Structure formats: structure tokens, C-alpha cells
Amino acid sequence: MRFLSRQNITLILGAFVIASCTPKKIELGKSSNQEVIAAMTLEEKAQVLVGNDPGFPRGYPSGFGGADTLFNTQPPVVGHTEKIVPGAAGTTYGVPRLGIPAIVLADGPAGVRIDPLRPDTAKTYYATAFPIETLLACSWDTATVRRVGECMGKEALEYGVDILLAPALNIHRNPLGGRNFEYYSEDPLISGEMAAAMVNGVQSMGVGTSIKHFAANNNETNRMSIDAKIDEKTLHETYLKGFEIAVKKSHPWTVMSAYNKINGVYCSENPVLLDSILRKSWGFDGLVMTDWFAGRDRIQQVIAGNDLLMPGSFYIAEKIVKAVRNGELDEKFVDRNVDRILDVIKKTPRFKKYAYSETPDLKAHAKIAEQIALEGMVLLKNEKGALPFTQKIKNIAAFGMGTYQTIAVGTGSGNVNRAYTISLNEGLLAQGYAIPKELEGIYEAHVESEKKRVGEKSSYFQPDIMLKEKEWSVNELNKYASSCDLGLFTISRTSGEFADRKIEDDFALTQEEQQMLKKLSRVFHAKNKKLIVVLNIGGVIETASWKNYADAILLVWQPGQEAGTAIAQILSGQVSPSGKLSMTFPNKYTDVPSATYFPDPANDPKEVAYTEGGYVGYKHYLAKGVKPSYEFGYGLSYTSFDAKDISIAHNKNGEVECDLTITNVGDFAGKEVVQVYVKDPQGLVKLKKFAKTRNLKVDESSVIKMTLTHDDLESYNAKQSKWEVIPGIYQVMIGNSSENIWLSKDIEL
Ligand code: BGC
């Protein structure tokens, strides 16, 4: 054994004393969050809670956030965001001395929304515009939606974005909802399943998501303050259910609380919503952020567990500091929220110092955008095989602005700065069809003059003003009916944040559109030629009054940047449509359950009553026996399917098994969507399961098995605040739409 000399012992002790006296370097990731928080000043903590975009370069008007006059202590300066990823919605506040980076948050539901051009470089930063979420939901194909999520996640990652502010999953409560295109469905199960698939896809790339807008943000009218009056049962079963599914199945890193109030309390200030329900009951362990400038009481937001207040201003941080100093706000809430924010920051690419390329594979992503577009387009009508085009169809008389300026996605934060949109006209030409050249020129000139007429949008906040369709005389149309093999008319719509849609000239067709349909039908049918209508829309429109004029109606939604390529493949028959409606197309607006009390901006409403309760969409139409124009779950195919060996039976675990075999008995390859609905003992019909087959060749079959578990059959007991299976008779129905049921069986639970 060697003995240490006295000199060595002195040296070792000396080193030990120096080490224990040198303050330990505190650094996020290397030190615990608690150590980091303990090392932060109150001012730094407050800044971390409020994000970092003073001045918000998009030009929000001051006072936009309600009671706070946001910029009254700081002159608007260019936001931090512009210096990291220009055009992103915001960043958090970094504290470099403690190793806390500022992370970047960017919209949105149809793709990464950032600025495509930057002043200092010729390089471009375009993102892929995928189809709108409504189309995604109409695919009923969670596997492809997940792939879309992977592409969006990859683009976010490679452009330096840490959290994608998507998916959005509010309910299509009423066709007039201005942001319905950003949302999936009138049904919470589809919304939740689609959102979960999307979150799983995005987050598999190592970037986060923010499921939004939590909750009951189902209208744009007075959205910053409107009070949604909803009973507890409806709230849980209809407006929270989708979020619950998404949280449980995909663990989003963040949740964005909604602007509105629910039963008198701002969502962003509501501890029951943000803590008891979201965290305690569902097990959410990420961070909650506000929607941009949401709510009134910043201190209450902090207490309620709305961890991050976006987009941030020094003024709000100052308010938090003052509230802690004067005892109004317990610092433990500040620390708790900072802790949650730090946890998310530690997962981000920026914290991990990921070297982003700024060159995502846009070509590969365009292919996926095309693929999902093909899955989600819905064939509403097809008389006497009008579609797909026969071999004889060569020359197409294509009318409607949407043919030449096909709308890819909606406006506002749901928009995407894409490199291009392939119009329907271009898609058809690429497939070898001919369109009279002069038509393109006429429509281009018409769009230009219409744009001049309506003028420039005064700000980002103004929804696009819809341009008027071109009017044609019967004589002019006759010329094209003679020279072409078929008539095609595209009806298009756009909408976005800040405003709901109107009945007149939006839900209902405009005068010009009605006239066009009548004339086209007369002129083309007189020559024994077909008229095809393409609906390039973001939300439900009225179809009952005019559908007889068309031989076929293809609902293509706003199908993203690959629009024309995908539509042309369906029209030409390369791909059979397989989308099914994720919402109802009513016969008339007054059939919509919330028609009489959906907020009307003319009345400056303070409240919105959810009087229809859980009877939203198909639940209402089925219960009241009101026939819609096209029902929920509906969609035609070029082929036909046979459902055989259908069985609905209890298994030994007390679950209900639904089995069947789907066979393609038509002449085209195609896919079918099987849907399971259950009517509970209280009489409410709900979609409970769905499955889309693979592409079945002619005569090919697919066996489908779906199991209804105990959880699937629960309803919310508002009196006892819990989910339970009500004992009684449940009617289980299997079919391919909410009205076309192949087998129905009562089971007792
Ligand atoms: C929208 C959000 C969006 C945010 C940031 C808000 O106006 O409601 O959906 O994520 O802006 O752009």
C-alpha cells in the first residue's frame, strides 16, 4: 500500500476546497429545472412566461389583446422571431446565460407558415401546402394523415421551427364557421383520431405540435371574448372529446387554449379546463400556451396553468413581476409554469442544437400532398357514369375562376406560403386534355379586373374578399358546347380567420353561379353532353337547389398545392374517389340545428348558446329525421362494393366485435370506408369506429374487424362528473354512411 505524503494530502485538500467554493455552473439540461429556476431572476422568469415578440411584425393593431394596451410601454420594435425564422408566429424568450434558447413556433394546419423570401438572400423558403384539414378528415385514412404529419414535421425541423401550431380540431358546429376548413369534422371521434395521427406524424420528427383551440372556438364572430354557453354533458361529449382522444393517443407537446369564454370564464384563465380536465383527468404533461393575445387577466392565466402567454410583450412580463412583488401572484405558479416550459424546450431541436438544412425535400412532400388529396376528395353525384371521362372526352369547356385559379388552402394563419399551386386547368392539360385557349385568357383578365374592383386587402386580418364569377351569354356558351366534348364548372370559396361566412353569396350560390349552372346545363344537355361541377371550397355550401343541373359533382375541397394534378387524376379515372363526408351537407341553411342562434356579427353578440346540445350535424339529422342533401359519411366511388358476412357480437371480454368482408364487385379498383354507429339508450347516434380498406382490385376482398370496447360506449354523466356505460339496449349499426346501414343489431349492456 502506498502512503500519501503530507505534501500530496495538502494538495488534494486544497483542490477540494477550491472545487466546493467555485459556484456550480447552472445550465438547462445539465442542471435540474429546479436549479435553473432558482438561478433565474424574477424578471427572467416572467419573460420566459410571455414569449418574445414585442411589436409583432405582422402589424397587430394596438389594444388587440383587449384590456391590455399592449404597446403602451414599449414602442413597437421588430420581433425577435424575424431574426430567427422570419414569418414564424413567434418565439419564446431565451436566457442564454443559463443555456435556455428561444424556441420557434410556427403555424399551421395545412403546412409550415413562414416567410418564403428574405431580404438578404436569393434563397427561398417555401413550404408544402397540403390540403386543408377538412379534406384530410374526408379521407378517413389515418395512416396517410400520419404521413402528412411526418412531412410537415420534417419541414418544420429543416426550417428551424420547434413547434408547429397545429393541428386545429374545433368542431364544425355550423357551416358558416369561418375556420371550418382548418378543422376536421362535425364529429369529435374523427377529429380526435385525425389529430392524433397528425400529432404522431409531426412529433416523430422530433418537433412539437400545439393542438388548438382548446376549446369550443367554433365561430370567428367576436371570437376574442364571446361566451360559449354549453352544458357539461355536451361540452365533454362533443367539444372536449376530440382533444381528449388526441391527448391520450398522441401526447402533444403543447396545447393552445382558445380565445373565447366557456360559461363565463376565458379558456385561457380556466383552471378547471387547463388543470383538472386536461392535466389531471387526461394526463397531459406538456405546456399550455394562449392563442395570440387571448384573454384579459394575465395573472389569472398564470394561476390557471396557461404556461406561456403568446406572442409576448414586455408589458405583460412587467405585469407579472409587479403582481409577484405586490403579493397578488404567488411565485410558485410562476415557477411551476417555467418548469413546464423548460421541459418542452429541452425536447426541441433548437435545444439539441440540431443543424437544420433549410432544404427540406419539397418534391417528396409534394407527392404526399397529392396522395392525401386523392384520398379526401368526395364524389357527391355521378349520374349515368358521367365520371370518369370516357375515351371520347378530349376537349373540355372549363368554366369558373376556380378552374384557372384553383384555391389551395384558406387564408389567415391557416394559409401556407407555397412555391406554386397547380390549377385544375394545368392538371387537365398535363393529362392530355385540351381546353379552348381563349377561355384561360378570358378568365385571367376577369380575375384581374375583379381584383381591381374589390381592391387590396387593408391588412392580414381581413379575410379575402370573394371575386364575382364571370357571366356568359347563352350564345357564347353554345359555341363552346358545340366545339367541346363536355362542360365543366368550378365553384370556389375562400374564408379564414377573423370572420365567419355569410349565407348570402357564400353558403348559398351567388346569382352569377346560379345563372351559370342553369345556362350550362341547358346548353350542354341540349347537345347531349355532360356537365361536371367541381367544388373547390373550404366549407359546406348549399347544394340541394342546383344539383339537378349537374351530371356529376366532385367535391375537391381546397386540395393544397397539387390541386390540379389530383383532381385531373380523379376526373380521368386513374384513381377512383374514396373520400366520405366528415360533415353533413344540409338541404337548406335553416335545417342546421344552430341556424337561428349561430352568432351574427350584425348583433355584436356577447354570448353564443349551444342550445342544440349534443345534436350537432348527423346526430341532429338522424334524430329529427331531417333529410340532408348529402349525409355524413357519404361519398360515391367509380366501383361498387359488396358487404358480406357481417356480424355484430359480444366477445368473451364483454366487448362488441364487428366483422365483415368487403368485396369490390364493380369495374374499377377502389377503396371503401366502413363505419360503425351506435345509438345509445338515450337515443343519440354516434360514430364509434371506422376503417378504410386498402385499394381493392376488381373482385378482391378485404376482411375488416373492429372492436367496441367499454370505453367506446361510455357517455358523460354530468351530475356525477364522470364517464359511464348506461345500462340498456344499444343499437349497433354498420354501413358506409350515416344513412346507408348494412346491418343493425341491438345489444344489451
Ligand atoms: C390563430 C392561431 C394561430 C396564431 C398564431 C391566431 O390568430 O387563432 O390559430 O396559431 O394566430 O399565428
CSV table of C-alpha atoms in Angstrom, one decimal, residues 194-561:
chain,number,residue,atom,x,y,z
A,194,MET,CA,-57.2,12.6,-37.3
A,195,ALA,CA,-55.5,15.0,-34.8
A,196,ALA,CA,-53.8,12.1,-33.1
A,197,ALA,CA,-52.5,10.7,-36.4
A,198,MET,CA,-51.2,14.2,-37.3
A,199,VAL,CA,-49.5,14.8,-34.0
A,200,ASN,CA,-47.9,11.4,-34.1
A,201,GLY,CA,-46.6,12.1,-37.5
A,202,VAL,CA,-45.2,15.6,-36.8
A,203,GLN,CA,-43.7,14.6,-33.4
A,204,SER,CA,-42.0,11.5,-34.9
A,205,MET,CA,-39.6,14.1,-36.5
A,206,GLY,CA,-38.6,15.5,-33.1
A,207,VAL,CA,-40.6,18.7,-33.3
A,208,GLY,CA,-43.6,19.5,-31.2
A,209,THR,CA,-47.3,20.3,-32.0
A,210,SER,CA,-49.9,22.5,-30.4
A,211,ILE,CA,-53.4,21.1,-30.6
A,212,LYS,CA,-55.8,24.0,-30.8
A,213,HIS,CA,-58.0,25.9,-30.0
A,214,PHE,CA,-58.9,24.4,-26.6
A,215,ALA,CA,-61.9,24.6,-26.6
A,216,ALA,CA,-65.3,25.4,-28.2
A,217,ASN,CA,-63.9,28.0,-30.5
A,218,ASN,CA,-66.5,27.2,-33.2
A,219,ASN,CA,-67.1,30.7,-34.6
A,220,GLU,CA,-65.0,33.6,-35.5
A,221,THR,CA,-67.6,36.3,-34.7
A,222,ASN,CA,-66.4,38.1,-31.6
A,223,ARG,CA,-64.0,35.2,-31.0
A,224,MET,CA,-61.8,37.1,-28.6
A,225,SER,CA,-64.5,37.5,-26.0
A,226,ILE,CA,-67.6,35.6,-26.9
A,227,ASP,CA,-69.0,33.4,-24.2
A,228,ALA,CA,-70.0,29.9,-25.3
A,229,LYS,CA,-72.8,28.7,-23.1
A,230,ILE,CA,-72.6,24.9,-23.1
A,231,ASP,CA,-74.0,22.3,-20.8
A,232,GLU,CA,-71.4,20.0,-19.1
A,233,LYS,CA,-72.5,16.8,-21.0
A,234,THR,CA,-72.3,18.5,-24.4
A,235,LEU,CA,-69.0,20.1,-23.5
A,236,HIS,CA,-67.4,16.8,-22.6
A,237,GLU,CA,-69.0,14.6,-25.3
A,238,THR,CA,-68.8,17.0,-28.2
A,239,TYR,CA,-66.4,19.8,-27.7
A,240,LEU,CA,-63.7,18.2,-25.5
A,241,LYS,CA,-63.8,14.6,-26.7
A,242,GLY,CA,-61.6,15.1,-29.7
A,243,PHE,CA,-59.0,16.8,-27.6
A,244,GLU,CA,-59.1,14.0,-25.1
A,245,ILE,CA,-58.5,11.4,-27.8
A,246,ALA,CA,-55.6,13.4,-29.2
A,247,VAL,CA,-54.0,13.9,-25.8
A,248,LYS,CA,-54.3,10.3,-24.9
A,249,LYS,CA,-53.3,8.8,-28.2
A,250,SER,CA,-50.5,11.2,-29.3
A,251,HIS,CA,-49.2,13.2,-26.3
A,252,PRO,CA,-48.8,16.6,-28.0
A,253,TRP,CA,-46.1,18.7,-26.5
A,254,THR,CA,-48.3,21.7,-26.2
A,255,VAL,CA,-52.0,22.7,-26.2
A,256,MET,CA,-53.2,26.1,-27.4
A,257,SER,CA,-56.1,27.5,-25.3
A,258,ALA,CA,-58.9,29.2,-27.2
A,259,TYR,CA,-59.8,32.9,-27.3
A,260,ASN,CA,-63.4,32.5,-26.2
A,261,LYS,CA,-65.0,32.0,-22.8
A,262,ILE,CA,-66.9,28.9,-21.8
A,263,ASN,CA,-69.7,29.5,-19.4
A,264,GLY,CA,-68.4,32.9,-18.3
A,265,VAL,CA,-64.7,32.0,-18.0
A,266,TYR,CA,-62.0,32.7,-20.6
A,267,CYS,CA,-60.5,29.3,-21.7
A,268,SER,CA,-57.0,30.7,-21.0
A,269,GLU,CA,-57.9,31.6,-17.5
A,270,ASN,CA,-59.8,28.5,-16.6
A,271,PRO,CA,-58.1,26.1,-14.1
A,272,VAL,CA,-60.9,23.5,-14.4
A,273,LEU,CA,-60.3,23.2,-18.2
A,274,LEU,CA,-56.5,23.6,-18.1
A,275,ASP,CA,-55.7,21.8,-15.0
A,276,SER,CA,-58.4,19.5,-13.7
A,277,ILE,CA,-59.6,18.2,-17.1
A,278,LEU,CA,-56.5,18.5,-19.3
A,279,ARG,CA,-53.8,17.5,-16.9
A,280,LYS,CA,-55.3,15.7,-14.0
A,281,SER,CA,-58.0,13.8,-15.8
A,282,TRP,CA,-56.4,13.2,-19.2
A,283,GLY,CA,-52.7,13.1,-18.1
A,284,PHE,CA,-51.5,15.9,-20.3
A,285,ASP,CA,-47.9,16.7,-19.3
A,286,GLY,CA,-46.8,19.4,-21.8
A,287,LEU,CA,-47.3,23.1,-21.8
A,288,VAL,CA,-50.4,25.2,-22.5
A,289,MET,CA,-50.0,28.4,-24.5
A,290,THR,CA,-52.5,31.1,-25.2
A,291,ASP,CA,-53.8,31.9,-28.6
A,292,TRP,CA,-52.2,35.1,-29.8
A,293,PHE,CA,-53.2,37.9,-27.4
A,294,ALA,CA,-56.0,35.9,-25.8
A,295,GLY,CA,-57.8,36.6,-22.6
A,296,ARG,CA,-58.0,39.5,-20.3
A,297,ASP,CA,-56.4,38.7,-16.9
A,298,ARG,CA,-52.7,37.8,-17.4
A,299,ILE,CA,-52.3,36.9,-13.8
A,300,GLN,CA,-55.2,34.6,-13.7
A,301,GLN,CA,-53.8,32.9,-16.9
A,302,VAL,CA,-50.6,32.2,-15.0
A,303,ILE,CA,-52.5,30.8,-12.0
A,304,ALA,CA,-54.8,28.7,-14.2
A,305,GLY,CA,-51.8,27.0,-15.7
A,306,ASN,CA,-51.7,28.7,-19.0
A,307,ASP,CA,-48.0,28.4,-19.0
A,308,LEU,CA,-47.0,30.5,-22.0
A,309,LEU,CA,-48.6,33.8,-22.9
A,310,MET,CA,-48.2,34.4,-26.6
A,311,PRO,CA,-46.9,36.2,-28.6
A,312,GLY,CA,-45.4,38.1,-25.7
A,313,SER,CA,-44.7,41.7,-24.8
A,314,PHE,CA,-42.5,43.4,-22.2
A,315,TYR,CA,-45.6,45.0,-20.8
A,316,ILE,CA,-47.1,41.6,-19.7
A,317,ALA,CA,-43.9,40.4,-18.3
A,318,GLU,CA,-43.7,43.6,-16.2
A,319,LYS,CA,-47.2,43.0,-15.0
A,320,ILE,CA,-46.3,39.5,-13.8
A,321,VAL,CA,-43.2,40.8,-12.0
A,322,LYS,CA,-45.3,43.5,-10.3
A,323,ALA,CA,-48.0,41.0,-9.3
A,324,VAL,CA,-45.4,38.8,-7.6
A,325,ARG,CA,-43.8,41.8,-5.8
A,326,ASN,CA,-47.1,43.1,-4.5
A,327,GLY,CA,-48.3,39.7,-3.4
A,328,GLU,CA,-51.1,39.3,-5.9
A,329,LEU,CA,-49.4,36.3,-7.6
A,330,ASP,CA,-47.7,33.5,-5.7
A,331,GLU,CA,-44.3,33.0,-7.2
A,332,LYS,CA,-44.9,29.2,-7.0
A,333,PHE,CA,-47.2,29.5,-10.0
A,334,VAL,CA,-44.6,31.3,-12.0
A,335,ASP,CA,-42.0,28.6,-11.1
A,336,ARG,CA,-44.4,25.8,-12.0
A,337,ASN,CA,-45.2,27.2,-15.4
A,338,VAL,CA,-41.5,28.0,-16.1
A,339,ASP,CA,-40.7,24.4,-15.2
A,340,ARG,CA,-43.2,23.1,-17.8
A,341,ILE,CA,-41.9,25.5,-20.4
A,342,LEU,CA,-38.3,24.3,-19.7
A,343,ASP,CA,-39.4,20.7,-20.1
A,344,VAL,CA,-40.7,21.3,-23.6
A,345,ILE,CA,-37.7,23.4,-24.5
A,346,LYS,CA,-35.4,20.5,-23.6
A,347,LYS,CA,-37.1,18.3,-26.2
A,348,THR,CA,-36.7,20.8,-29.1
A,349,PRO,CA,-34.3,20.6,-32.0
A,350,ARG,CA,-33.0,24.1,-31.0
A,351,PHE,CA,-32.1,23.0,-27.6
A,352,LYS,CA,-30.4,19.9,-29.0
A,353,LYS,CA,-28.5,22.2,-31.4
A,354,TYR,CA,-29.9,20.5,-34.5
A,355,ALA,CA,-28.2,21.9,-37.6
A,356,TYR,CA,-31.2,22.5,-39.8
A,357,SER,CA,-30.6,22.4,-43.5
A,358,GLU,CA,-33.2,24.8,-44.8
A,359,THR,CA,-33.6,22.4,-47.7
A,360,PRO,CA,-36.4,20.0,-46.9
A,361,ASP,CA,-37.3,17.6,-49.6
A,362,LEU,CA,-40.2,19.6,-51.1
A,363,LYS,CA,-40.5,17.3,-54.1
A,364,ALA,CA,-41.1,14.2,-51.9
A,365,HIS,CA,-43.6,16.1,-49.8
A,366,ALA,CA,-45.5,17.3,-52.9
A,367,LYS,CA,-46.1,13.6,-53.7
A,368,ILE,CA,-47.7,13.1,-50.3
A,369,ALA,CA,-49.7,16.2,-50.6
A,370,GLU,CA,-51.1,14.8,-53.9
A,371,GLN,CA,-51.7,11.4,-52.4
A,372,ILE,CA,-53.8,12.7,-49.5
A,373,ALA,CA,-55.7,15.0,-51.9
A,374,LEU,CA,-56.7,11.9,-53.8
A,375,GLU,CA,-57.9,10.2,-50.7
A,376,GLY,CA,-60.0,13.0,-49.4
A,377,MET,CA,-62.0,14.2,-52.5
A,378,VAL,CA,-65.6,13.2,-52.3
A,379,LEU,CA,-67.8,12.3,-55.3
A,380,LEU,CA,-71.2,13.6,-54.4
A,381,LYS,CA,-73.1,12.8,-57.6
A,382,ASN,CA,-72.5,10.7,-60.7
A,383,GLU,CA,-75.4,10.1,-62.9
A,384,LYS,CA,-75.2,7.5,-65.7
A,385,GLY,CA,-71.4,7.2,-65.3
A,386,ALA,CA,-70.7,10.8,-66.2
A,387,LEU,CA,-67.4,10.3,-64.5
A,388,PRO,CA,-64.7,9.3,-65.1
A,389,PHE,CA,-64.3,10.8,-68.5
A,390,THR,CA,-64.7,8.3,-71.3
A,391,GLN,CA,-62.1,7.8,-74.0
A,392,LYS,CA,-64.2,10.1,-76.2
A,393,ILE,CA,-63.6,13.1,-74.0
A,394,LYS,CA,-60.8,15.2,-75.4
A,395,ASN,CA,-61.9,18.8,-75.4
A,396,ILE,CA,-63.2,20.3,-72.2
A,397,ALA,CA,-65.1,23.6,-72.0
A,398,ALA,CA,-63.8,24.5,-68.5
A,399,PHE,CA,-65.6,27.5,-66.8
A,400,GLY,CA,-65.3,29.1,-63.4
A,401,MET,CA,-62.5,31.1,-61.9
A,402,GLY,CA,-61.5,28.1,-59.7
A,403,THR,CA,-60.5,26.1,-62.8
A,404,TYR,CA,-57.8,28.6,-63.5
A,405,GLN,CA,-57.0,30.0,-60.1
A,406,THR,CA,-57.7,26.9,-58.0
A,407,ILE,CA,-57.8,27.7,-54.3
A,408,ALA,CA,-55.2,25.6,-52.5
A,409,VAL,CA,-55.9,26.5,-48.9
A,410,GLY,CA,-57.8,29.1,-46.8
A,411,THR,CA,-56.5,32.4,-45.5
A,412,GLY,CA,-55.1,33.8,-42.2
A,413,SER,CA,-52.9,31.6,-40.1
A,414,GLY,CA,-54.2,28.5,-42.0
A,415,ASN,CA,-52.5,29.7,-45.1
A,416,VAL,CA,-49.1,28.4,-46.4
A,417,ASN,CA,-46.5,30.3,-48.4
A,418,ARG,CA,-46.1,27.7,-51.1
A,419,ALA,CA,-44.0,27.9,-54.3
A,420,TYR,CA,-46.9,27.2,-56.6
A,421,THR,CA,-50.4,25.8,-56.9
A,422,ILE,CA,-51.2,23.6,-59.8
A,423,SER,CA,-54.6,24.8,-61.1
A,424,LEU,CA,-57.2,22.4,-62.4
A,425,ASN,CA,-56.6,23.8,-65.9
A,426,GLU,CA,-53.0,22.9,-65.7
A,427,GLY,CA,-53.8,19.5,-64.2
A,428,LEU,CA,-56.1,18.7,-67.1
A,429,LEU,CA,-53.7,19.9,-69.8
A,430,ALA,CA,-51.0,17.7,-68.2
A,431,GLN,CA,-53.2,14.7,-68.6
A,432,GLY,CA,-53.5,15.4,-72.3
A,433,TYR,CA,-57.0,17.1,-72.4
A,434,ALA,CA,-57.5,20.2,-74.4
A,435,ILE,CA,-59.2,23.4,-73.1
A,436,PRO,CA,-60.0,26.2,-75.5
A,437,LYS,CA,-57.0,28.6,-75.1
A,438,GLU,CA,-59.1,31.7,-75.2
A,439,LEU,CA,-61.0,30.6,-72.1
A,440,GLU,CA,-57.9,30.8,-70.0
A,441,GLY,CA,-57.2,34.3,-71.2
A,442,ILE,CA,-60.7,35.4,-70.6
A,443,TYR,CA,-60.7,34.1,-67.0
A,444,GLU,CA,-57.2,35.6,-66.3
A,445,ALA,CA,-58.5,39.0,-67.5
A,446,HIS,CA,-61.7,38.6,-65.5
A,447,VAL,CA,-59.8,37.8,-62.3
A,448,GLU,CA,-57.5,40.8,-62.8
A,449,SER,CA,-60.4,43.2,-63.3
A,450,GLU,CA,-62.3,41.7,-60.3
A,451,LYS,CA,-59.2,42.1,-58.1
A,452,LYS,CA,-59.0,45.7,-59.2
A,453,ARG,CA,-62.7,46.1,-58.4
A,454,VAL,CA,-62.5,44.8,-54.8
A,455,GLY,CA,-59.1,46.4,-54.1
A,456,GLU,CA,-56.2,45.3,-51.9
A,457,LYS,CA,-56.8,43.8,-48.5
A,458,SER,CA,-56.2,46.5,-45.9
A,459,SER,CA,-54.4,44.1,-43.6
A,460,TYR,CA,-53.5,40.5,-42.9
A,461,PHE,CA,-56.6,40.4,-40.6
A,462,GLN,CA,-59.1,41.0,-43.4
A,463,PRO,CA,-60.4,37.8,-44.9
A,464,ASP,CA,-60.1,37.6,-48.7
A,465,ILE,CA,-63.0,39.2,-50.5
A,466,MET,CA,-64.6,36.9,-52.8
A,467,LEU,CA,-64.4,37.7,-56.5
A,468,LYS,CA,-67.6,37.5,-58.7
A,469,GLU,CA,-67.9,34.8,-61.2
A,470,LYS,CA,-67.8,35.8,-64.9
A,471,GLU,CA,-71.2,36.0,-66.6
A,472,TRP,CA,-71.7,34.4,-70.0
A,473,SER,CA,-74.4,34.7,-72.6
A,474,VAL,CA,-76.2,31.5,-73.9
A,475,ASN,CA,-74.8,32.3,-77.3
A,476,GLU,CA,-71.2,32.4,-76.1
A,477,LEU,CA,-71.7,29.2,-74.2
A,478,ASN,CA,-73.3,27.5,-77.2
A,479,LYS,CA,-70.1,28.0,-79.1
A,480,TYR,CA,-68.1,26.0,-76.5
A,481,ALA,CA,-70.9,23.4,-76.2
A,482,SER,CA,-70.5,22.7,-79.9
A,483,SER,CA,-66.7,22.6,-80.1
A,484,CYS,CA,-66.1,20.7,-76.8
A,485,ASP,CA,-67.0,17.2,-75.6
A,486,LEU,CA,-68.1,18.2,-72.1
A,487,GLY,CA,-68.7,21.2,-69.9
A,488,LEU,CA,-67.1,21.7,-66.5
A,489,PHE,CA,-67.8,24.4,-64.0
A,490,THR,CA,-65.7,25.0,-60.9
A,491,ILE,CA,-67.3,26.8,-57.9
A,492,SER,CA,-64.8,28.1,-55.4
A,493,ARG,CA,-64.9,29.7,-52.0
A,494,THR,CA,-62.4,31.0,-49.6
A,495,SER,CA,-62.5,32.0,-45.9
A,496,GLY,CA,-60.3,32.4,-43.0
A,497,GLU,CA,-59.6,33.7,-39.5
A,498,PHE,CA,-61.4,36.8,-38.1
A,499,ALA,CA,-64.8,36.3,-39.8
A,500,ASP,CA,-67.5,33.7,-40.2
A,501,ARG,CA,-69.0,33.1,-43.6
A,502,LYS,CA,-72.3,34.5,-44.7
A,503,ILE,CA,-75.4,32.8,-46.0
A,504,GLU,CA,-75.8,35.0,-49.0
A,505,ASP,CA,-73.2,34.6,-51.8
A,506,ASP,CA,-71.2,32.2,-49.8
A,507,PHE,CA,-73.2,29.3,-48.2
A,508,ALA,CA,-75.7,30.0,-51.0
A,509,LEU,CA,-74.6,30.3,-54.6
A,510,THR,CA,-74.2,33.8,-56.0
A,511,GLN,CA,-76.6,35.0,-58.7
A,512,GLU,CA,-73.8,34.6,-61.3
A,513,GLU,CA,-73.1,31.0,-60.2
A,514,GLN,CA,-76.8,30.1,-60.3
A,515,GLN,CA,-77.2,31.6,-63.7
A,516,MET,CA,-74.1,29.8,-65.0
A,517,LEU,CA,-75.4,26.4,-63.8
A,518,LYS,CA,-78.7,26.9,-65.4
A,519,LYS,CA,-77.3,28.1,-68.7
A,520,LEU,CA,-74.5,25.5,-68.8
A,521,SER,CA,-76.9,22.7,-68.1
A,522,ARG,CA,-79.3,23.8,-70.8
A,523,VAL,CA,-76.7,24.4,-73.4
A,524,PHE,CA,-74.6,21.2,-72.9
A,525,HIS,CA,-77.6,18.9,-72.3
A,526,ALA,CA,-79.2,20.1,-75.5
A,527,LYS,CA,-76.2,18.8,-77.3
A,528,ASN,CA,-76.3,15.6,-75.3
A,529,LYS,CA,-73.1,16.5,-73.5
A,530,LYS,CA,-72.4,16.2,-69.8
A,531,LEU,CA,-71.9,18.9,-67.2
A,532,ILE,CA,-69.5,18.3,-64.4
A,533,VAL,CA,-69.3,20.5,-61.4
A,534,VAL,CA,-66.2,20.8,-59.3
A,535,LEU,CA,-66.5,22.2,-55.8
A,536,ASN,CA,-63.3,23.9,-54.7
A,537,ILE,CA,-64.5,25.1,-51.3
A,538,GLY,CA,-63.3,25.2,-47.7
A,539,GLY,CA,-66.7,24.7,-46.0
A,540,VAL,CA,-70.2,23.4,-46.7
A,541,ILE,CA,-72.3,25.2,-49.3
A,542,GLU,CA,-75.9,24.7,-50.4
A,543,THR,CA,-76.3,22.0,-53.0
A,544,ALA,CA,-79.9,20.9,-53.0
A,545,SER,CA,-81.3,23.7,-55.2
A,546,TRP,CA,-78.9,23.2,-58.1
A,547,LYS,CA,-77.6,19.6,-58.0
A,548,ASN,CA,-80.0,18.5,-60.7
A,549,TYR,CA,-78.3,20.7,-63.2
A,550,ALA,CA,-75.1,18.7,-62.9
A,551,ASP,CA,-74.4,15.2,-64.1
A,552,ALA,CA,-71.6,14.8,-61.7
A,553,ILE,CA,-70.4,16.8,-58.7
A,554,LEU,CA,-66.9,16.3,-57.4
A,555,LEU,CA,-66.1,17.9,-54.1
A,556,VAL,CA,-62.3,18.6,-54.1
A,557,TRP,CA,-62.2,21.0,-51.1
A,558,GLN,CA,-59.2,23.2,-51.1
A,559,PRO,CA,-56.8,20.4,-52.0
A,560,GLY,CA,-53.4,22.0,-51.4
A,561,GLN,CA,-50.7,22.9,-53.9
